[in-house]
PDB file of C-alpha atoms in Angstrom:
ATOM      1  CA  UNK H1327      94.811  -9.745 -27.356  1.00 51.00           C
ATOM      2  CA  UNK H1328      97.021  -7.488 -25.168  1.00 53.00           C
ATOM      3  CA  UNK H1329      96.457  -6.580 -21.548  1.00 47.00           C
ATOM      4  CA  UNK H1330      95.382  -3.047 -22.463  1.00 52.00           C
ATOM      5  CA  UNK H1331      92.733  -4.365 -24.865  1.00 51.00           C
ATOM      6  CA  UNK H1332      91.431  -6.765 -22.219  1.00 46.00           C
ATOM      7  CA  UNK H1333      91.133  -3.949 -19.686  1.00 53.00           C
ATOM      8  CA  UNK H1334      89.146  -1.826 -22.161  1.00 56.00           C
ATOM      9  CA  UNK H1335      86.797  -4.730 -22.920  1.00 48.00           C
ATOM     10  CA  UNK H1336      86.275  -5.415 -19.186  1.00 54.00           C
ATOM     11  CA  UNK H1337      85.533  -1.723 -18.596  1.00 53.00           C
ATOM     12  CA  UNK H1338      82.893  -1.669 -21.381  1.00 50.00           C
ATOM     13  CA  UNK H1339      81.221  -4.785 -19.990  1.00 45.00           C
ATOM     14  CA  UNK H1340      81.028  -3.244 -16.521  1.00 53.00           C
ATOM     15  CA  UNK H1341      79.491  -0.056 -17.955  1.00 53.00           C
ATOM     16  CA  UNK H1342      76.971  -2.144 -19.889  1.00 44.00           C
ATOM     17  CA  UNK H1343      76.012  -4.125 -16.745  1.00 47.00           C
ATOM     18  CA  UNK H1344      75.570  -0.896 -14.792  1.00 49.00           C
ATOM     19  CA  UNK H1345      73.302   0.510 -17.499  1.00 47.00           C
ATOM     20  CA  UNK H1346      71.228  -2.671 -17.624  1.00 45.00           C
ATOM     21  CA  UNK H1347      70.942  -2.695 -13.827  1.00 43.00           C
ATOM     22  CA  UNK H1348      69.846   0.967 -13.829  1.00 44.00           C
ATOM     23  CA  UNK H1349      67.319   0.251 -16.568  1.00 44.00           C
ATOM     24  CA  UNK H1350      66.005  -2.719 -14.621  1.00 40.00           C
ATOM     25  CA  UNK H1351      65.620  -0.619 -11.492  1.00 44.00           C
ATOM     26  CA  UNK H1352      63.798   2.134 -13.404  1.00 37.00           C
ATOM     27  CA  UNK H1353      61.473  -0.462 -14.960  1.00 40.00           C
ATOM     28  CA  UNK H1354      60.684  -1.832 -11.508  1.00 42.00           C
ATOM     29  CA  UNK H1355      59.912   1.668 -10.238  1.00 41.00           C
ATOM     30  CA  UNK H1356      57.496   2.338 -13.095  1.00 37.00           C
ATOM     31  CA  UNK H1357      55.941  -1.082 -12.613  1.00 39.00           C
ATOM     32  CA  UNK H1358      55.350  -0.359  -8.939  1.00 40.00           C
ATOM     33  CA  UNK H1359      53.987   3.092  -9.776  1.00 33.00           C
ATOM     34  CA  UNK H1360      51.560   1.609 -12.307  1.00 36.00           C
ATOM     35  CA  UNK H1361      50.437  -0.937  -9.745  1.00 32.00           C
ATOM     36  CA  UNK H1362      49.837   1.828  -7.199  1.00 37.00           C
ATOM     37  CA  UNK H1363      47.822   3.764  -9.775  1.00 36.00           C
ATOM     38  CA  UNK H1364      45.629   0.734 -10.449  1.00 34.00           C
ATOM     39  CA  UNK H1365      45.117   0.260  -6.727  1.00 35.00           C
ATOM     40  CA  UNK H1366      44.047   3.886  -6.388  1.00 34.00           C
ATOM     41  CA  UNK H1367      41.623   3.642  -9.308  1.00 39.00           C
ATOM     42  CA  UNK H1368      39.890   0.558  -7.903  1.00 34.00           C
ATOM     43  CA  UNK H1369      39.357   1.154  -4.179  1.00 40.00           C
ATOM     44  CA  UNK H1370      38.132  -1.628  -1.989  1.00 46.00           C
ATOM     45  CA  UNK H1371      34.442  -1.598  -1.089  1.00 42.00           C
ATOM     46  CA  UNK H1372      33.728  -0.342   2.402  1.00 47.00           C
ATOM     47  CA  UNK H1373      31.774  -2.892   4.446  1.00 44.00           C
ATOM     48  CA  UNK H1374      30.133  -0.094   6.457  1.00 42.00           C
ATOM     49  CA  UNK H1375      28.497   1.281   3.270  1.00 57.00           C
ATOM     50  CA  UNK H1376      26.768  -2.027   2.624  1.00 76.00           C
ATOM     51  CA  UNK H1377      25.736  -2.418   6.244  1.00 90.00           C
ATOM     52  CA  UNK H1378      24.408   1.149   6.388  1.00 90.00           C
ATOM     53  CA  UNK H1379      22.333   0.576   3.250  1.00 89.00           C
ATOM     54  CA  UNK H1380      20.874  -2.632   4.680  1.00 91.00           C
ATOM     55  CA  UNK H1381      20.029  -0.966   7.989  1.00 93.00           C
ATOM     56  CA  UNK H1382      18.419   2.095   6.392  1.00 90.00           C
ATOM     57  CA  UNK H1383      16.430  -0.056   3.978  1.00 88.00           C
ATOM     58  CA  UNK H1384      15.115  -2.293   6.768  1.00 92.00           C
ATOM     59  CA  UNK H1385      14.225   0.636   9.016  1.00 92.00           C
ATOM     60  CA  UNK H1386      12.517   2.453   6.130  1.00 88.00           C
ATOM     61  CA  UNK H1387      10.334  -0.594   5.453  1.00 87.00           C
ATOM     62  CA  UNK H1388       9.369  -0.790   9.132  1.00 89.00           C
ATOM     63  CA  UNK H1389       8.522   2.913   9.240  1.00 88.00           C
ATOM     64  CA  UNK H1390       6.389   2.651   6.093  1.00 84.00           C
ATOM     65  CA  UNK H1391       4.548  -0.389   7.495  1.00 83.00           C
ATOM     66  CA  UNK H1392       3.759   1.556  10.655  1.00 80.00           C
ATOM     67  CA  UNK H1393       5.849  -0.632  12.954  1.00 86.00           C
ATOM     68  CA  UNK H1394       7.437   2.560  14.278  1.00 86.00           C
ATOM     69  CA  UNK H1395       4.977   5.253  15.329  1.00 81.00           C
ATOM     70  CA  UNK H1396       5.538   8.908  14.374  1.00 83.00           C
ATOM     71  CA  UNK H1397       7.749  10.515  17.010  1.00 87.00           C
ATOM     72  CA  UNK H1398       9.113   7.188  18.255  1.00 90.00           C
ATOM     73  CA  UNK H1399      12.817   7.238  19.054  1.00 93.00           C
ATOM     74  CA  UNK H1400      15.222   5.141  16.990  1.00 94.00           C
ATOM     75  CA  UNK H1401      17.714   3.882  19.559  1.00 93.00           C
ATOM     76  CA  UNK H1402      21.208   3.645  18.143  1.00 92.00           C
ATOM     77  CA  UNK H1403      22.450   1.040  20.649  1.00 92.00           C
ATOM     78  CA  UNK H1404      19.525  -1.316  20.080  1.00 93.00           C
ATOM     79  CA  UNK H1405      19.772  -1.088  16.284  1.00 94.00           C
ATOM     80  CA  UNK H1406      23.543  -1.618  16.310  1.00 93.00           C
ATOM     81  CA  UNK H1407      23.078  -4.717  18.493  1.00 92.00           C
ATOM     82  CA  UNK H1408      20.294  -6.068  16.258  1.00 92.00           C
ATOM     83  CA  UNK H1409      22.416  -5.841  13.110  1.00 93.00           C
ATOM     84  CA  UNK H1410      25.697  -6.747  14.792  1.00 92.00           C
ATOM     85  CA  UNK H1411      27.206  -3.459  13.628  1.00 91.00           C
ATOM     86  CA  UNK H1412      29.134  -0.573  15.101  1.00 91.00           C
ATOM     87  CA  UNK H1413      27.573   2.844  15.636  1.00 90.00           C
ATOM     88  CA  UNK H1414      29.176   4.233  12.453  1.00 92.00           C
ATOM     89  CA  UNK H1415      26.911   2.481   9.899  1.00 92.00           C
ATOM     90  CA  UNK H1416      23.892   3.065  12.155  1.00 93.00           C
ATOM     91  CA  UNK H1417      24.531   6.808  12.139  1.00 92.00           C
ATOM     92  CA  UNK H1418      24.917   6.698   8.350  1.00 93.00           C
ATOM     93  CA  UNK H1419      21.617   4.797   8.110  1.00 92.00           C
ATOM     94  CA  UNK H1420      19.968   7.508  10.216  1.00 93.00           C
ATOM     95  CA  UNK H1421      21.298  10.179   7.839  1.00 92.00           C
ATOM     96  CA  UNK H1422      19.789   8.301   4.897  1.00 88.00           C
ATOM     97  CA  UNK H1423      16.418   8.088   6.642  1.00 89.00           C
ATOM     98  CA  UNK H1424      16.548  11.841   7.314  1.00 87.00           C
ATOM     99  CA  UNK H1425      17.286  12.479   3.630  1.00 82.00           C
ATOM    100  CA  UNK H1426      14.191  10.411   2.745  1.00 79.00           C
ATOM    101  CA  UNK H1427      12.055  12.416   5.149  1.00 80.00           C
ATOM    102  CA  UNK H1428      11.406   9.360   7.319  1.00 86.00           C
ATOM    103  CA  UNK H1429      13.359  10.472  10.382  1.00 89.00           C
ATOM    104  CA  UNK H1430      14.386  13.698  12.108  1.00 91.00           C
ATOM    105  CA  UNK H1431      17.263  14.466  14.455  1.00 91.00           C
ATOM    106  CA  UNK H1432      16.133  16.497  17.460  1.00 91.00           C
ATOM    107  CA  UNK H1433      18.734  18.035  19.809  1.00 90.00           C
ATOM    108  CA  UNK H1434      18.809  16.262  23.180  1.00 86.00           C
ATOM    109  CA  UNK H1435      15.995  13.949  22.049  1.00 89.00           C
ATOM    110  CA  UNK H1436      17.851  11.809  19.520  1.00 91.00           C
ATOM    111  CA  UNK H1437      16.704  10.550  16.126  1.00 93.00           C
ATOM    112  CA  UNK H1438      12.978   9.987  15.886  1.00 93.00           C
ATOM    113  CA  UNK H1439      10.491   8.811  13.274  1.00 91.00           C
ATOM    114  CA  UNK H1440       9.260  11.841  11.360  1.00 87.00           C
ATOM    115  CA  UNK H1441       5.706  12.890  12.029  1.00 85.00           C
ATOM    116  CA  UNK H1442       3.347  14.117   9.325  1.00 87.00           C
ATOM    117  CA  UNK H1443       0.122  16.053   9.083  1.00 88.00           C
ATOM    118  CA  UNK H1444      -2.621  16.918   6.643  1.00 90.00           C
ATOM    119  CA  UNK H1445      -0.341  19.278   4.685  1.00 92.00           C
ATOM    120  CA  UNK H1446       2.123  16.427   4.016  1.00 90.00           C
ATOM    121  CA  UNK H1447      -0.666  14.109   2.877  1.00 92.00           C
ATOM    122  CA  UNK H1448      -2.063  16.765   0.535  1.00 94.00           C
ATOM    123  CA  UNK H1449       1.381  17.406  -0.926  1.00 93.00           C
ATOM    124  CA  UNK H1450       1.868  13.729  -1.782  1.00 93.00           C
ATOM    125  CA  UNK H1451      -1.680  13.494  -3.176  1.00 94.00           C
ATOM    126  CA  UNK H1452      -1.151  16.456  -5.491  1.00 96.00           C
ATOM    127  CA  UNK H1453       2.207  15.122  -6.640  1.00 95.00           C
ATOM    128  CA  UNK H1454       0.694  11.715  -7.333  1.00 95.00           C
ATOM    129  CA  UNK H1455      -2.117  13.325  -9.313  1.00 96.00           C
ATOM    130  CA  UNK H1456       0.320  15.247 -11.510  1.00 97.00           C
ATOM    131  CA  UNK H1457       2.768  12.394 -12.097  1.00 97.00           C
ATOM    132  CA  UNK H1458       0.293   9.533 -12.482  1.00 97.00           C
ATOM    133  CA  UNK H1459      -1.719  11.542 -15.006  1.00 97.00           C
ATOM    134  CA  UNK H1460       1.493  12.143 -16.974  1.00 98.00           C
ATOM    135  CA  UNK H1461       2.332   8.437 -16.806  1.00 98.00           C
ATOM    136  CA  UNK H1462      -1.165   7.305 -17.817  1.00 98.00           C
ATOM    137  CA  UNK H1463      -1.262   9.719 -20.750  1.00 98.00           C
ATOM    138  CA  UNK H1464       1.959   8.206 -22.093  1.00 98.00           C
ATOM    139  CA  UNK H1465       0.941   4.648 -21.191  1.00 98.00           C
ATOM    140  CA  UNK H1466      -2.445   4.605 -22.954  1.00 98.00           C
ATOM    141  CA  UNK H1467      -1.049   3.831 -26.452  1.00 97.00           C
ATOM    142  CA  UNK H1468       0.698   0.772 -24.958  1.00 97.00           C
ATOM    143  CA  UNK H1469      -2.163  -0.599 -22.855  1.00 98.00           C
ATOM    144  CA  UNK H1470      -3.445  -3.988 -23.945  1.00 97.00           C
ATOM    145  CA  UNK H1471      -6.589  -5.893 -23.040  1.00 97.00           C
ATOM    146  CA  UNK H1472      -4.426  -8.297 -21.044  1.00 97.00           C
ATOM    147  CA  UNK H1473      -3.087  -5.422 -18.934  1.00 98.00           C
ATOM    148  CA  UNK H1474      -6.598  -4.091 -18.359  1.00 98.00           C
ATOM    149  CA  UNK H1475      -7.725  -7.588 -17.353  1.00 98.00           C
ATOM    150  CA  UNK H1476      -4.946  -7.678 -14.736  1.00 98.00           C
ATOM    151  CA  UNK H1477      -5.932  -4.219 -13.507  1.00 97.00           C
ATOM    152  CA  UNK H1478      -9.537  -5.379 -13.159  1.00 97.00           C
ATOM    153  CA  UNK H1479      -8.397  -8.432 -11.193  1.00 97.00           C
ATOM    154  CA  UNK H1480      -6.382  -6.167  -8.880  1.00 97.00           C
ATOM    155  CA  UNK H1481      -9.513  -4.077  -8.329  1.00 96.00           C
ATOM    156  CA  UNK H1482     -11.475  -7.162  -7.273  1.00 95.00           C
ATOM    157  CA  UNK H1483      -8.669  -8.177  -4.899  1.00 95.00           C
ATOM    158  CA  UNK H1484      -8.807  -4.733  -3.315  1.00 94.00           C
ATOM    159  CA  UNK H1485     -12.569  -4.944  -2.907  1.00 93.00           C
ATOM    160  CA  UNK H1486     -12.217  -8.316  -1.174  1.00 93.00           C
ATOM    161  CA  UNK H1487      -9.303  -7.290   1.079  1.00 91.00           C
ATOM    162  CA  UNK H1488      -9.966  -7.961   4.736  1.00 89.00           C
ATOM    163  CA  UNK H1489      -7.215  -5.675   6.048  1.00 88.00           C
ATOM    164  CA  UNK H1490      -5.488  -2.458   5.056  1.00 88.00           C
ATOM    165  CA  UNK H1491      -2.217  -4.095   4.011  1.00 89.00           C
ATOM    166  CA  UNK H1492      -3.840  -6.359   1.423  1.00 91.00           C
ATOM    167  CA  UNK H1493      -5.915  -3.457   0.157  1.00 93.00           C
ATOM    168  CA  UNK H1494      -2.794  -1.298  -0.228  1.00 93.00           C
ATOM    169  CA  UNK H1495      -0.981  -4.034  -2.162  1.00 94.00           C
ATOM    170  CA  UNK H1496      -3.908  -4.479  -4.569  1.00 95.00           C
ATOM    171  CA  UNK H1497      -4.388  -0.734  -4.938  1.00 95.00           C
ATOM    172  CA  UNK H1498      -0.718  -0.132  -5.684  1.00 95.00           C
ATOM    173  CA  UNK H1499      -0.708  -2.972  -8.216  1.00 97.00           C
ATOM    174  CA  UNK H1500      -3.709  -1.456 -10.033  1.00 97.00           C
ATOM    175  CA  UNK H1501      -2.054   1.933 -10.323  1.00 97.00           C
ATOM    176  CA  UNK H1502       1.234   0.453 -11.491  1.00 97.00           C
ATOM    177  CA  UNK H1503      -0.415  -1.723 -14.112  1.00 98.00           C
ATOM    178  CA  UNK H1504      -2.051   1.226 -15.867  1.00 98.00           C
ATOM    179  CA  UNK H1505       0.929   3.607 -15.588  1.00 98.00           C
ATOM    180  CA  UNK H1506       4.060   1.443 -16.040  1.00 97.00           C
ATOM    181  CA  UNK H1507       3.513   1.017 -19.828  1.00 98.00           C
ATOM    182  CA  UNK H1508       4.518   4.689 -20.162  1.00 97.00           C
ATOM    183  CA  UNK H1509       8.071   3.296 -20.411  1.00 96.00           C
ATOM    184  CA  UNK H1510       9.489   6.219 -18.431  1.00 97.00           C
ATOM    185  CA  UNK H1511      11.610   4.621 -15.680  1.00 94.00           C
ATOM    186  CA  UNK H1512      12.546   7.842 -13.895  1.00 95.00           C
ATOM    187  CA  UNK H1513       8.912   8.889 -13.730  1.00 96.00           C
ATOM    188  CA  UNK H1514       7.885   5.482 -12.393  1.00 95.00           C
ATOM    189  CA  UNK H1515      10.634   5.604  -9.763  1.00 90.00           C
ATOM    190  CA  UNK H1516       9.224   8.911  -8.514  1.00 91.00           C
ATOM    191  CA  UNK H1517       5.689   7.500  -8.479  1.00 93.00           C
ATOM    192  CA  UNK H1518       6.851   4.413  -6.557  1.00 90.00           C
ATOM    193  CA  UNK H1519       8.357   6.691  -3.913  1.00 86.00           C
ATOM    194  CA  UNK H1520       5.078   8.584  -3.579  1.00 90.00           C
ATOM    195  CA  UNK H1521       3.158   5.315  -3.212  1.00 91.00           C
ATOM    196  CA  UNK H1522       5.540   4.342  -0.403  1.00 87.00           C
ATOM    197  CA  UNK H1523       4.713   7.624   1.326  1.00 87.00           C
ATOM    198  CA  UNK H1524       0.997   6.986   0.751  1.00 90.00           C
ATOM    199  CA  UNK H1525       1.365   3.540   2.301  1.00 89.00           C
ATOM    200  CA  UNK H1526       2.962   5.044   5.393  1.00 87.00           C
ATOM    201  CA  UNK H1527       0.082   7.491   5.819  1.00 87.00           C
ATOM    202  CA  UNK H1528      -2.405   4.687   5.328  1.00 88.00           C
ATOM    203  CA  UNK H1529      -0.824   2.221   7.770  1.00 85.00           C
ATOM    204  CA  UNK H1530      -0.463   4.903  10.429  1.00 81.00           C
ATOM    205  CA  UNK H1531      -4.113   5.907  10.131  1.00 80.00           C
ATOM    206  CA  UNK H1532      -5.739   2.485   9.731  1.00 77.00           C
ATOM    207  CA  UNK H1533      -3.828   0.082  11.924  1.00 67.00           C
ATOM    208  CA  UNK H1534      -7.218  -1.373  12.819  1.00 62.00           C
ATOM    209  CA  UNK H1535     -10.840  -0.831  11.898  1.00 66.00           C
ATOM    210  CA  UNK H1536     -10.395  -1.241   8.141  1.00 72.00           C
ATOM    211  CA  UNK H1537     -13.675  -1.855   6.329  1.00 76.00           C
ATOM    212  CA  UNK H1538     -14.066  -3.483   2.949  1.00 78.00           C
ATOM    213  CA  UNK H1539     -14.902  -1.035   0.198  1.00 81.00           C
ATOM    214  CA  UNK H1540     -15.847  -1.115  -3.474  1.00 84.00           C
ATOM    215  CA  UNK H1541     -13.603   1.065  -5.619  1.00 88.00           C
ATOM    216  CA  UNK H1542     -15.949   2.544  -8.195  1.00 94.00           C
ATOM    217  CA  UNK H1543     -13.215   4.853  -9.525  1.00 95.00           C
ATOM    218  CA  UNK H1544     -11.022   1.920 -10.536  1.00 96.00           C
ATOM    219  CA  UNK H1545     -13.918   0.367 -12.419  1.00 96.00           C
ATOM    220  CA  UNK H1546     -14.726   3.672 -14.128  1.00 97.00           C
ATOM    221  CA  UNK H1547     -11.094   4.116 -15.202  1.00 97.00           C
ATOM    222  CA  UNK H1548     -10.967   0.614 -16.681  1.00 97.00           C
ATOM    223  CA  UNK H1549     -14.283   1.133 -18.444  1.00 97.00           C
ATOM    224  CA  UNK H1550     -13.066   4.405 -19.976  1.00 97.00           C
ATOM    225  CA  UNK H1551      -9.785   2.816 -21.088  1.00 98.00           C
ATOM    226  CA  UNK H1552     -11.572  -0.153 -22.671  1.00 97.00           C
ATOM    227  CA  UNK H1553     -13.848   2.307 -24.480  1.00 97.00           C
ATOM    228  CA  UNK H1554     -10.842   4.339 -25.686  1.00 96.00           C
ATOM    229  CA  UNK H1555     -12.040   7.421 -23.780  1.00 97.00           C
ATOM    230  CA  UNK H1556      -8.590   8.531 -22.742  1.00 97.00           C
ATOM    231  CA  UNK H1557      -9.425  11.983 -21.384  1.00 97.00           C
ATOM    232  CA  UNK H1558     -12.220  10.574 -19.245  1.00 98.00           C
ATOM    233  CA  UNK H1559      -9.872   8.006 -17.700  1.00 97.00           C
ATOM    234  CA  UNK H1560      -7.274  10.704 -17.029  1.00 97.00           C
ATOM    235  CA  UNK H1561      -9.850  12.994 -15.418  1.00 97.00           C
ATOM    236  CA  UNK H1562     -11.103  10.234 -13.095  1.00 97.00           C
ATOM    237  CA  UNK H1563      -7.561   9.245 -12.109  1.00 97.00           C
ATOM    238  CA  UNK H1564      -6.633  12.858 -11.349  1.00 97.00           C
ATOM    239  CA  UNK H1565      -9.461  13.208  -8.834  1.00 95.00           C
ATOM    240  CA  UNK H1566      -9.200   9.647  -7.537  1.00 95.00           C
ATOM    241  CA  UNK H1567      -5.642   9.886  -6.161  1.00 94.00           C
ATOM    242  CA  UNK H1568      -6.462  13.111  -4.301  1.00 92.00           C
ATOM    243  CA  UNK H1569      -9.198  11.545  -2.178  1.00 89.00           C
ATOM    244  CA  UNK H1570      -8.058  11.891   1.447  1.00 86.00           C
ATOM    245  CA  UNK H1571      -9.724   9.946   4.222  1.00 83.00           C
ATOM    246  CA  UNK H1572      -9.808  10.869   7.900  1.00 76.00           C
ATOM    247  CA  UNK H1573      -9.990   8.645  10.954  1.00 75.00           C
ATOM    248  CA  UNK H1574      -9.384   8.958  14.693  1.00 69.00           C
ATOM    249  CA  UNK H1575      -6.344   7.204  16.140  1.00 68.00           C
ATOM    250  CA  UNK H1576      -5.300   6.755  19.756  1.00 65.00           C
ATOM    251  CA  UNK H1577      -1.970   8.261  20.820  1.00 61.00           C
ATOM    252  CA  UNK H1578       0.501   6.648  23.277  1.00 58.00           C
ATOM    253  CA  UNK H1579      -0.817   8.992  25.986  1.00 61.00           C
ATOM    254  CA  UNK H1580      -4.334   7.625  25.576  1.00 68.00           C
ATOM    255  CA  UNK H1581      -5.842  10.629  23.799  1.00 63.00           C
ATOM    256  CA  UNK H1582      -7.173  10.590  20.240  1.00 72.00           C
ATOM    257  CA  UNK H1583      -6.216  12.640  17.232  1.00 69.00           C
ATOM    258  CA  UNK H1584      -7.283  12.874  13.604  1.00 75.00           C
ATOM    259  CA  UNK H1585      -5.151  10.954  11.105  1.00 74.00           C
ATOM    260  CA  UNK H1586      -5.273  11.470   7.354  1.00 80.00           C
ATOM    261  CA  UNK H1587      -4.348   9.225   4.465  1.00 83.00           C
ATOM    262  CA  UNK H1588      -4.755   8.945   0.708  1.00 85.00           C
ATOM    263  CA  UNK H1589      -7.284   6.229  -0.020  1.00 86.00           C
ATOM    264  CA  UNK H1590      -7.095   6.315  -3.804  1.00 82.00           C
TER     265      UNK H1590
END
């Protein structure tokens, strides 16, 4: 092969190597771009989100149980120190509590536990009446004797309760037993939220001085359901959950005020 032919062959090989190198570089660029796209599509979880959820959930439980009195200030520094968190997730937790109606932000007074009055209690009672009646109406075809036996046992536990917390647990269990078979999860989620609000009213009003009581409405509802008298059971339930009790509670200043709660 002559020198001219060798030079042509060498030139072709160089061009081929350059093309392969360019192709390799382009492939790497697209590979990196695809990797960046994947990284964008799957962002890393933010630790503050999880911390904020934990803080708001814990504070909400304390507010519902009456551990924080209406109007009591939620101190950001103390809460951040308790949970070993910065102020950022604490502020986010406060925003969540405000969205739930459990806290309010007052200019120059900070974030405080939301207060409530008779109008708030009546609102929750009327909502419970409407939604629990809807749930019971749809649950009745699915109620079994075993479920009614459990509901009756919950009624007895409520009658025997020595304090308001045990009574509330038994009462809530009774209502859930007869309504959950409606198989309507969104409806039950709404009802659970209303029961949490009812519990807050109850614990705020009856921190002490709870007296044992016999729930005749629960027994009448069970009797009507066992006798397949659906409309009678629905009518009793509708009135039962709107029964509002009143008691006098002492304020931090030493005075007394009327407190209201749903006791059905």
